[in-house]
C-alpha cells in the first residue's frame, strides 16, 4: 500500500462554535410535532417555529440576528438571480439554465458553514453555494451563455468548476481530500451531488475510498426527489443517508428546506472532517420546484399537488416568519432587500446582454499547460474552416 492510512494522523482543529444565544421572543418547541419524521433533523418548522435539537443546537447557538438576516438575504438574492437566469434563457440570451428554485436553504445553509480554505466540488446547480463562495453570478451565466470556458478560476474561491458528468465530482473531491490530509492541512472538502447521482458507480467508489483513507470530505446530497423524470424510489430501496452505514461512516438526513438545520448539520460534518474523523454523508431532503433544466417539462411526469405540498415548506417563507416573530427583522429590512434584489436582477440582465461573443479559436486554449502539436493542428484546421465562410460571404 503506497498511500498511508490517515486514521493515525494528527487530530485536526475543531471548527468551534460561538458563544451566546439567539434570544427569541417566541417560545421554542422542545418536542417534535406529532407526525414529524424522527429521522429528519429540523430546527425550523415549515411554520417558522424554532425546534430544539440537543445534538445540533450548539452549532447555531451563537448565531446573531444579523447573521440570520444574512442567511435570509443570501436566499432571496440567490432566488432572484436564478429567476432572472430562467427568464434570460427564455428570451434566448442563455443556451440553458438549471434552476435551483426550492433548494436555496440546502445550498446557503451548507455554503455558509464552510471556511474560506475549505474546497467545494459542485454539480451544475449549486448557484447558492457559488454565491456563498463569492463567485459572481455573471460568471455562472457566462458559462450557460457559452461565452467562457467554464466560468471562473476555481482556486480564486476554492469553488471548483461546475461538473455535468453526474457524480464524477465526488471522486475529485475524495482525491482532493486525501491530498489535504496528506498535507496535514486542517481544511475540509465538500462534494455536492443529487439523488440521481447516488446511483452512479463514481459515488460508490468515492464512499469506499474516502472511508478507507479517512478523507476529510463531506458528501452533501441534495435529494430533490427527482433525477430529471426519475423519482427517488427508482434510485434506492433505503433512505439515502442510510447508505453511509454500509461504508463505515455516519449519514444524516436534514430538512433541506431549513437553512438553520442545514447550517448546523454541515458544520457538524465539517468539524468531524477537521478533527480527523473522516467522511460524512448529509442527505438534504428537499424538492426541485422547477424543471430539471429549461429543456425539461416536468408536467409530463409529476403532479401539481406534489409541488403544492412542497410549496408549503418553502425555505424562504419559513425564515421570514421566524425573523418577524422573533423581532429579528422589520418591514424596512424586507423592503430594502426587495430593492437590492431588483437591482441584482437588472445588473445580471445587463451584464449578460453585454457579454461579447468569444473568439472561436479560444476554445483551443488551456487544453494543455504547455501546448500540444495535435491541438495546434486542430486549431489550424478550424481557422481554415472559418476562413472558408469569409470567402463565401465575400463572393455573394
Ligand atoms: C454520467 C452521466 N450520465 C447521465 C447524464 C445525464 N443527466 C444529466 S442530469 C441527470 C439527472 C441528475 O439527477 P440528480 O443527480 O438527482 O441531480 P439534479 O439534477 O436533480 O440536481 C442526468 C441523468 C450525465 N450528465 N452524466
GROMACS .gro file of C-alpha atoms and ligand atoms in nm:
model
  422
    1UNK     CA    1   0.000   0.000   0.000
    2UNK     CA    2   0.164   0.325  -0.106
    3UNK     CA    3  -0.085   0.573   0.040
    4UNK     CA    4  -0.069   0.571   0.417
    5UNK     CA    5  -0.396   0.539   0.608
    6UNK     CA    6  -0.488   0.877   0.753
    7UNK     CA    7  -0.657   0.730   1.063
    8UNK     CA    8  -0.342   0.782   1.267
    9UNK     CA    9  -0.260   1.133   1.151
   10UNK     CA   10  -0.267   1.429   1.385
   11UNK     CA   11  -0.607   1.545   1.508
   12UNK     CA   12  -0.747   1.832   1.307
   13UNK     CA   13  -0.856   2.164   1.451
   14UNK     CA   14  -1.218   2.187   1.555
   15UNK     CA   15  -1.436   2.443   1.373
   16UNK     CA   16  -1.567   2.554   1.711
   17UNK     CA   17  -1.891   2.739   1.773
   18UNK     CA   18  -1.959   3.087   1.901
   19UNK     CA   19  -2.100   3.157   2.243
   20UNK     CA   20  -2.431   3.328   2.312
   21UNK     CA   21  -2.793   3.263   2.233
   22UNK     CA   22  -3.035   3.366   1.963
   23UNK     CA   23  -3.264   3.518   2.222
   24UNK     CA   24  -3.601   3.481   2.055
   25UNK     CA   25  -3.925   3.618   2.200
   26UNK     CA   26  -4.117   3.320   2.080
   27UNK     CA   27  -4.110   3.001   2.287
   28UNK     CA   28  -3.903   2.732   2.132
   29UNK     CA   29  -4.065   2.394   2.078
   30UNK     CA   30  -3.882   2.126   2.277
   31UNK     CA   31  -4.065   1.823   2.141
   32UNK     CA   32  -4.108   1.747   1.774
   33UNK     CA   33  -4.453   1.799   1.627
   34UNK     CA   34  -4.683   1.498   1.612
   35UNK     CA   35  -4.627   1.315   1.288
   36UNK     CA   36  -4.283   1.473   1.235
   37UNK     CA   37  -4.020   1.248   1.077
   38UNK     CA   38  -3.797   1.139   1.369
   39UNK     CA   39  -3.506   1.079   1.131
   40UNK     CA   40  -3.515   1.431   0.991
   41UNK     CA   41  -3.302   1.697   1.159
   42UNK     CA   42  -3.511   2.012   1.170
   43UNK     CA   43  -3.451   2.333   1.366
   44UNK     CA   44  -3.713   2.548   1.195
   45UNK     CA   45  -4.054   2.404   1.108
   46UNK     CA   46  -4.233   2.498   0.786
   47UNK     CA   47  -4.444   2.729   1.006
   48UNK     CA   48  -4.130   2.915   1.112
   49UNK     CA   49  -4.117   2.776   1.463
   50UNK     CA   50  -3.777   2.703   1.621
   51UNK     CA   51  -3.748   2.341   1.738
   52UNK     CA   52  -3.486   2.243   1.996
   53UNK     CA   53  -3.240   1.974   1.898
   54UNK     CA   54  -2.998   1.857   2.167
   55UNK     CA   55  -2.748   1.726   1.912
   56UNK     CA   56  -2.728   2.012   1.665
   57UNK     CA   57  -2.839   2.325   1.853
   58UNK     CA   58  -2.484   2.402   1.962
   59UNK     CA   59  -2.380   2.463   1.601
   60UNK     CA   60  -2.620   2.757   1.568
   61UNK     CA   61  -2.639   2.870   1.929
   62UNK     CA   62  -2.427   3.178   1.883
   63UNK     CA   63  -2.592   3.292   1.563
   64UNK     CA   64  -2.679   3.663   1.578
   65UNK     CA   65  -2.988   3.835   1.437
   66UNK     CA   66  -2.757   3.996   1.184
   67UNK     CA   67  -2.632   3.655   1.068
   68UNK     CA   68  -2.989   3.525   1.049
   69UNK     CA   69  -3.084   3.820   0.828
   70UNK     CA   70  -2.771   3.744   0.624
   71UNK     CA   71  -2.891   3.388   0.558
   72UNK     CA   72  -3.229   3.526   0.453
   73UNK     CA   73  -3.065   3.782   0.223
   74UNK     CA   74  -2.848   3.513   0.063
   75UNK     CA   75  -3.153   3.300  -0.012
   76UNK     CA   76  -3.358   3.589  -0.152
   77UNK     CA   77  -3.079   3.718  -0.375
   78UNK     CA   78  -2.995   3.369  -0.498
   79UNK     CA   79  -3.360   3.307  -0.585
   80UNK     CA   80  -3.373   3.642  -0.763
   81UNK     CA   81  -3.079   3.587  -0.993
   82UNK     CA   82  -3.190   3.229  -1.054
   83UNK     CA   83  -3.529   3.362  -1.173
   84UNK     CA   84  -3.354   3.619  -1.390
   85UNK     CA   85  -3.143   3.345  -1.546
   86UNK     CA   86  -3.454   3.141  -1.629
   87UNK     CA   87  -3.608   3.447  -1.797
   88UNK     CA   88  -3.287   3.520  -1.986
   89UNK     CA   89  -3.286   3.165  -2.119
   90UNK     CA   90  -3.648   3.203  -2.229
   91UNK     CA   91  -3.551   3.523  -2.411
   92UNK     CA   92  -3.275   3.341  -2.599
   93UNK     CA   93  -2.989   3.502  -2.405
   94UNK     CA   94  -2.868   3.175  -2.245
   95UNK     CA   95  -2.837   2.835  -2.407
   96UNK     CA   96  -2.966   2.654  -2.098
   97UNK     CA   97  -3.029   2.710  -1.727
   98UNK     CA   98  -3.058   2.463  -1.437
   99UNK     CA   99  -3.271   2.635  -1.175
  100UNK     CA  100  -3.212   2.587  -0.801
  101UNK     CA  101  -3.564   2.700  -0.710
  102UNK     CA  102  -3.663   2.537  -0.379
  103UNK     CA  103  -3.309   2.434  -0.287
  104UNK     CA  104  -3.192   2.770  -0.151
  105UNK     CA  105  -3.178   2.662   0.215
  106UNK     CA  106  -2.979   2.346   0.142
  107UNK     CA  107  -2.724   2.547  -0.053
  108UNK     CA  108  -2.700   2.860   0.160
  109UNK     CA  109  -2.702   2.667   0.489
  110UNK     CA  110  -2.425   2.433   0.379
  111UNK     CA  111  -2.237   2.706   0.189
  112UNK     CA  112  -2.227   2.937   0.491
  113UNK     CA  113  -2.100   2.653   0.711
  114UNK     CA  114  -1.773   2.646   0.515
  115UNK     CA  115  -1.447   2.817   0.598
  116UNK     CA  116  -1.265   3.013   0.329
  117UNK     CA  117  -0.994   2.749   0.297
  118UNK     CA  118  -1.239   2.461   0.253
  119UNK     CA  119  -1.281   2.336  -0.103
  120UNK     CA  120  -1.609   2.285  -0.287
  121UNK     CA  121  -1.684   2.042  -0.570
  122UNK     CA  122  -2.028   2.134  -0.710
  123UNK     CA  123  -2.260   1.989  -0.973
  124UNK     CA  124  -2.422   2.229  -1.222
  125UNK     CA  125  -2.699   2.356  -0.992
  126UNK     CA  126  -2.504   2.497  -0.696
  127UNK     CA  127  -2.568   2.865  -0.768
  128UNK     CA  128  -2.638   2.934  -0.399
  129UNK     CA  129  -2.311   2.776  -0.290
  130UNK     CA  130  -2.131   2.972  -0.564
  131UNK     CA  131  -2.287   3.287  -0.418
  132UNK     CA  132  -2.159   3.199  -0.070
  133UNK     CA  133  -1.810   3.144  -0.211
  134UNK     CA  134  -1.809   3.487  -0.375
  135UNK     CA  135  -1.834   3.370  -0.737
  136UNK     CA  136  -2.009   3.647  -0.928
  137UNK     CA  137  -2.343   3.530  -1.074
  138UNK     CA  138  -2.247   3.674  -1.412
  139UNK     CA  139  -1.966   3.417  -1.431
  140UNK     CA  140  -2.223   3.139  -1.392
  141UNK     CA  141  -2.438   3.294  -1.661
  142UNK     CA  142  -2.142   3.338  -1.896
  143UNK     CA  143  -2.093   2.964  -1.883
  144UNK     CA  144  -2.460   2.894  -1.962
  145UNK     CA  145  -2.440   3.151  -2.245
  146UNK     CA  146  -2.143   2.961  -2.381
  147UNK     CA  147  -1.908   3.258  -2.387
  148UNK     CA  148  -1.647   3.142  -2.138
  149UNK     CA  149  -1.459   2.815  -2.100
  150UNK     CA  150  -1.606   2.708  -1.768
  151UNK     CA  151  -1.673   3.034  -1.593
  152UNK     CA  152  -1.421   3.110  -1.319
  153UNK     CA  153  -1.083   3.031  -1.172
  154UNK     CA  154  -1.155   2.751  -0.922
  155UNK     CA  155  -0.865   2.848  -0.699
  156UNK     CA  156  -0.982   3.208  -0.652
  157UNK     CA  157  -1.273   3.098  -0.434
  158UNK     CA  158  -1.194   2.732  -0.366
  159UNK     CA  159  -1.500   2.655  -0.575
  160UNK     CA  160  -1.437   2.402  -0.848
  161UNK     CA  161  -1.590   2.432  -1.195
  162UNK     CA  162  -1.944   2.306  -1.247
  163UNK     CA  163  -1.946   1.936  -1.332
  164UNK     CA  164  -2.203   1.793  -1.569
  165UNK     CA  165  -2.078   1.434  -1.567
  166UNK     CA  166  -2.307   1.308  -1.293
  167UNK     CA  167  -2.132   1.201  -0.974
  168UNK     CA  168  -1.775   1.237  -1.104
  169UNK     CA  169  -1.703   1.533  -0.877
  170UNK     CA  170  -1.738   1.308  -0.570
  171UNK     CA  171  -1.424   1.127  -0.686
  172UNK     CA  172  -1.245   1.456  -0.749
  173UNK     CA  173  -1.343   1.569  -0.400
  174UNK     CA  174  -1.225   1.243  -0.244
  175UNK     CA  175  -0.887   1.261  -0.415
  176UNK     CA  176  -0.852   1.626  -0.318
  177UNK     CA  177  -0.946   1.547   0.042
  178UNK     CA  178  -0.692   1.265   0.056
  179UNK     CA  179  -0.433   1.521  -0.058
  180UNK     CA  180  -0.546   1.770   0.207
  181UNK     CA  181  -0.498   1.500   0.471
  182UNK     CA  182  -0.152   1.408   0.342
  183UNK     CA  183  -0.054   1.775   0.352
  184UNK     CA  184  -0.162   1.785   0.717
  185UNK     CA  185  -0.383   2.086   0.642
  186UNK     CA  186  -0.685   2.148   0.861
  187UNK     CA  187  -0.932   2.238   0.588
  188UNK     CA  188  -1.220   2.021   0.471
  189UNK     CA  189  -1.375   1.935   0.135
  190UNK     CA  190  -1.740   1.918   0.037
  191UNK     CA  191  -1.890   1.743  -0.264
  192UNK     CA  192  -2.241   1.822  -0.383
  193UNK     CA  193  -2.446   1.570  -0.577
  194UNK     CA  194  -2.807   1.469  -0.634
  195UNK     CA  195  -3.028   1.170  -0.557
  196UNK     CA  196  -2.986   1.052  -0.915
  197UNK     CA  197  -2.609   1.073  -0.886
  198UNK     CA  198  -2.623   0.846  -0.581
  199UNK     CA  199  -2.676   0.555  -0.824
  200UNK     CA  200  -2.350   0.624  -1.006
  201UNK     CA  201  -2.053   0.393  -0.958
  202UNK     CA  202  -1.832   0.700  -0.906
  203UNK     CA  203  -2.025   0.785  -0.591
  204UNK     CA  204  -1.991   0.430  -0.455
  205UNK     CA  205  -1.617   0.439  -0.528
  206UNK     CA  206  -1.573   0.773  -0.357
  207UNK     CA  207  -1.759   0.645  -0.048
  208UNK     CA  208  -1.529   0.342  -0.034
  209UNK     CA  209  -1.205   0.535  -0.082
  210UNK     CA  210  -1.292   0.823   0.148
  211UNK     CA  211  -1.390   0.580   0.425
  212UNK     CA  212  -1.081   0.362   0.390
  213UNK     CA  213  -0.846   0.663   0.377
  214UNK     CA  214  -1.046   0.857   0.636
  215UNK     CA  215  -1.059   1.153   0.397
  216UNK     CA  216  -1.184   1.489   0.533
  217UNK     CA  217  -1.480   1.512   0.297
  218UNK     CA  218  -1.850   1.586   0.339
  219UNK     CA  219  -2.081   1.429   0.083
  220UNK     CA  220  -2.374   1.668   0.056
  221UNK     CA  221  -2.658   1.500  -0.134
  222UNK     CA  222  -2.947   1.726  -0.225
  223UNK     CA  223  -3.229   1.477  -0.253
  224UNK     CA  224  -3.466   1.695  -0.454
  225UNK     CA  225  -3.686   1.388  -0.521
  226UNK     CA  226  -3.631   1.383  -0.896
  227UNK     CA  227  -3.344   1.297  -1.131
  228UNK     CA  228  -3.492   1.457  -1.441
  229UNK     CA  229  -3.806   1.235  -1.466
  230UNK     CA  230  -3.687   0.954  -1.236
  231UNK     CA  231  -3.827   0.966  -0.881
  232UNK     CA  232  -3.608   0.875  -0.583
  233UNK     CA  233  -3.780   0.540  -0.536
  234UNK     CA  234  -3.616   0.435  -0.864
  235UNK     CA  235  -3.273   0.510  -0.714
  236UNK     CA  236  -3.288   0.337  -0.377
  237UNK     CA  237  -3.471   0.090  -0.153
  238UNK     CA  238  -3.345   0.257   0.168
  239UNK     CA  239  -3.332   0.625   0.267
  240UNK     CA  240  -3.019   0.760   0.102
  241UNK     CA  241  -2.848   0.874   0.422
  242UNK     CA  242  -2.855   0.513   0.550
  243UNK     CA  243  -2.624   0.406   0.271
  244UNK     CA  244  -2.330   0.562   0.457
  245UNK     CA  245  -2.352   0.298   0.728
  246UNK     CA  246  -2.254   0.024   0.486
  247UNK     CA  247  -1.936   0.212   0.403
  248UNK     CA  248  -1.849   0.272   0.768
  249UNK     CA  249  -1.922   0.640   0.819
  250UNK     CA  250  -2.222   0.833   0.951
  251UNK     CA  251  -2.510   0.958   0.744
  252UNK     CA  252  -2.777   1.205   0.848
  253UNK     CA  253  -3.096   1.331   0.689
  254UNK     CA  254  -3.161   1.701   0.733
  255UNK     CA  255  -3.459   1.912   0.634
  256UNK     CA  256  -3.315   2.065   0.318
  257UNK     CA  257  -3.567   2.350   0.330
  258UNK     CA  258  -3.450   2.454   0.676
  259UNK     CA  259  -3.148   2.680   0.641
  260UNK     CA  260  -3.061   2.666   1.012
  261UNK     CA  261  -3.064   2.287   1.021
  262UNK     CA  262  -2.855   2.268   0.702
  263UNK     CA  263  -2.605   2.512   0.854
  264UNK     CA  264  -2.584   2.316   1.181
  265UNK     CA  265  -2.557   1.969   1.029
  266UNK     CA  266  -2.296   2.078   0.774
  267UNK     CA  267  -2.090   2.246   1.049
  268UNK     CA  268  -2.104   1.922   1.244
  269UNK     CA  269  -1.993   1.719   0.941
  270UNK     CA  270  -1.711   1.965   0.861
  271UNK     CA  271  -1.600   1.956   1.224
  272UNK     CA  272  -1.574   1.577   1.202
  273UNK     CA  273  -1.363   1.613   0.887
  274UNK     CA  274  -1.134   1.868   1.051
  275UNK     CA  275  -1.099   1.651   1.362
  276UNK     CA  276  -0.970   1.362   1.153
  277UNK     CA  277  -1.291   1.161   1.190
  278UNK     CA  278  -1.333   1.110   0.815
  279UNK     CA  279  -1.627   1.141   0.575
  280UNK     CA  280  -1.994   1.210   0.646
  281UNK     CA  281  -2.297   1.179   0.422
  282UNK     CA  282  -2.555   1.455   0.459
  283UNK     CA  283  -2.883   1.397   0.278
  284UNK     CA  284  -3.065   1.728   0.247
  285UNK     CA  285  -3.430   1.634   0.194
  286UNK     CA  286  -3.569   1.898  -0.040
  287UNK     CA  287  -3.761   1.944  -0.364
  288UNK     CA  288  -3.681   2.070  -0.711
  289UNK     CA  289  -3.963   2.324  -0.754
  290UNK     CA  290  -3.882   2.400  -1.115
  291UNK     CA  291  -3.793   2.197  -1.420
  292UNK     CA  292  -3.475   1.989  -1.431
  293UNK     CA  293  -3.340   2.246  -1.675
  294UNK     CA  294  -3.503   2.487  -1.916
  295UNK     CA  295  -3.505   2.197  -2.166
  296UNK     CA  296  -3.739   1.994  -1.948
  297UNK     CA  297  -4.118   1.992  -1.893
  298UNK     CA  298  -4.197   1.839  -1.552
  299UNK     CA  299  -4.574   1.846  -1.614
  300UNK     CA  300  -4.512   1.538  -1.830
  301UNK     CA  301  -4.412   1.322  -1.533
  302UNK     CA  302  -4.525   1.471  -1.199
  303UNK     CA  303  -4.844   1.605  -1.046
  304UNK     CA  304  -4.915   1.963  -0.942
  305UNK     CA  305  -5.035   1.855  -0.595
  306UNK     CA  306  -4.688   1.720  -0.514
  307UNK     CA  307  -4.536   2.057  -0.596
  308UNK     CA  308  -4.805   2.236  -0.398
  309UNK     CA  309  -4.726   2.027  -0.087
  310UNK     CA  310  -4.362   2.135  -0.108
  311UNK     CA  311  -4.456   2.495  -0.175
  312UNK     CA  312  -4.597   2.498   0.179
  313UNK     CA  313  -4.248   2.408   0.306
  314UNK     CA  314  -4.079   2.697   0.126
  315UNK     CA  315  -3.735   2.768   0.276
  316UNK     CA  316  -3.754   3.147   0.244
  317UNK     CA  317  -4.107   3.187   0.380
  318UNK     CA  318  -4.032   2.994   0.700
  319UNK     CA  319  -3.724   3.204   0.782
  320UNK     CA  320  -3.919   3.522   0.710
  321UNK     CA  321  -4.188   3.415   0.960
  322UNK     CA  322  -3.923   3.332   1.217
  323UNK     CA  323  -3.742   3.665   1.168
  324UNK     CA  324  -4.067   3.859   1.209
  325UNK     CA  325  -4.197   3.657   1.504
  326UNK     CA  326  -3.870   3.687   1.690
  327UNK     CA  327  -3.836   4.059   1.611
  328UNK     CA  328  -3.507   3.997   1.431
  329UNK     CA  329  -3.623   4.189   1.123
  330UNK     CA  330  -3.880   4.454   1.042
  331UNK     CA  331  -4.064   4.551   0.725
  332UNK     CA  332  -3.793   4.806   0.645
  333UNK     CA  333  -3.539   4.524   0.614
  334UNK     CA  334  -3.760   4.332   0.372
  335UNK     CA  335  -3.831   4.643   0.163
  336UNK     CA  336  -3.460   4.724   0.134
  337UNK     CA  337  -3.384   4.368   0.037
  338UNK     CA  338  -3.654   4.378  -0.229
  339UNK     CA  339  -3.486   4.682  -0.384
  340UNK     CA  340  -3.143   4.518  -0.363
  341UNK     CA  341  -3.282   4.208  -0.524
  342UNK     CA  342  -3.433   4.402  -0.816
  343UNK     CA  343  -3.101   4.582  -0.865
  344UNK     CA  344  -2.924   4.246  -0.878
  345UNK     CA  345  -3.171   4.122  -1.140
  346UNK     CA  346  -3.104   4.434  -1.351
  347UNK     CA  347  -2.726   4.408  -1.312
  348UNK     CA  348  -2.723   4.044  -1.415
  349UNK     CA  349  -2.953   4.107  -1.715
  350UNK     CA  350  -2.747   4.399  -1.842
  351UNK     CA  351  -2.419   4.215  -1.790
  352UNK     CA  352  -2.538   3.908  -1.981
  353UNK     CA  353  -2.665   4.110  -2.276
  354UNK     CA  354  -2.336   4.298  -2.295
  355UNK     CA  355  -2.118   3.984  -2.295
  356UNK     CA  356  -1.910   3.982  -2.611
  357UNK     CA  357  -1.905   3.672  -2.827
  358UNK     CA  358  -1.580   3.484  -2.769
  359UNK     CA  359  -1.307   3.438  -3.022
  360UNK     CA  360  -1.395   3.091  -3.156
  361UNK     CA  361  -1.031   2.989  -3.154
  362UNK     CA  362  -1.016   3.047  -2.777
  363UNK     CA  363  -1.165   2.701  -2.730
  364UNK     CA  364  -0.822   2.560  -2.813
  365UNK     CA  365  -0.658   2.750  -2.528
  366UNK     CA  366  -0.587   2.592  -2.187
  367UNK     CA  367  -0.618   2.235  -2.315
  368UNK     CA  368  -0.261   2.156  -2.212
  369UNK     CA  369  -0.040   2.367  -1.988
  370UNK     CA  370   0.245   2.368  -2.244
  371UNK     CA  371   0.058   2.331  -2.572
  372UNK     CA  372   0.030   2.021  -2.790
  373UNK     CA  373   0.100   1.953  -3.157
  374UNK     CA  374  -0.240   1.788  -3.212
  375UNK     CA  375  -0.425   2.087  -3.062
  376UNK     CA  376  -0.218   2.318  -3.285
  377UNK     CA  377  -0.319   2.111  -3.586
  378UNK     CA  378  -0.688   2.120  -3.489
  379UNK     CA  379  -0.671   2.497  -3.430
  380UNK     CA  380  -0.523   2.549  -3.778
  381UNK     CA  381  -0.790   2.327  -3.936
  382UNK     CA  382  -1.069   2.514  -3.759
  383UNK     CA  383  -0.922   2.853  -3.853
  384UNK     CA  384  -0.915   2.743  -4.219
  385UNK     CA  385  -1.276   2.621  -4.191
  386UNK     CA  386  -1.385   2.960  -4.053
  387UNK     CA  387  -1.191   3.142  -4.324
  388UNK     CA  388  -1.380   2.942  -4.586
  389UNK     CA  389  -1.704   3.118  -4.478
  390UNK     CA  390  -1.543   3.458  -4.516
  391UNK     CA  391  -1.463   3.366  -4.877
  392UNK     CA  392  -1.823   3.256  -4.934
  393UNK     CA  393  -1.963   3.581  -4.792
  394UNK     CA  394  -1.720   3.783  -5.000
  395UNK     CA  395  -1.848   3.606  -5.317
  396UNK     CA  396  -2.214   3.697  -5.263
  397LIG     C1  397  -2.261   1.026  -1.630
  397LIG     C2  398  -2.388   1.096  -1.676
  397LIG     N1  399  -2.499   1.025  -1.703
  397LIG     C3  400  -2.612   1.087  -1.742
  397LIG     C4  401  -2.616   1.223  -1.754
  397LIG     C5  402  -2.745   1.295  -1.796
  397LIG     N2  403  -2.805   1.360  -1.681
  397LIG     C6  404  -2.791   1.492  -1.664
  397LIG     S1  405  -2.865   1.545  -1.525
  397LIG     C7  406  -2.920   1.392  -1.486
  397LIG     C8  407  -3.002   1.368  -1.361
  397LIG     C9  408  -2.928   1.403  -1.235
  397LIG     O1  409  -3.016   1.396  -1.126
  397LIG     P1  410  -2.968   1.424  -0.978
  397LIG     O2  411  -2.836   1.363  -0.954
  397LIG     O3  412  -3.078   1.385  -0.889
  397LIG     O4  413  -2.945   1.582  -0.974
  397LIG     P2  414  -3.047   1.702  -1.002
  397LIG     O5  415  -3.037   1.732  -1.149
  397LIG     O6  416  -3.183   1.659  -0.961
  397LIG     O7  417  -2.997   1.817  -0.923
  397LIG    C10  418  -2.878   1.301  -1.581
  397LIG    C11  419  -2.912   1.157  -1.579
  397LIG    C12  420  -2.497   1.296  -1.727
  397LIG     N3  421  -2.490   1.429  -1.734
  397LIG     N4  422  -2.386   1.231  -1.685
   0.00000   0.00000   0.00000
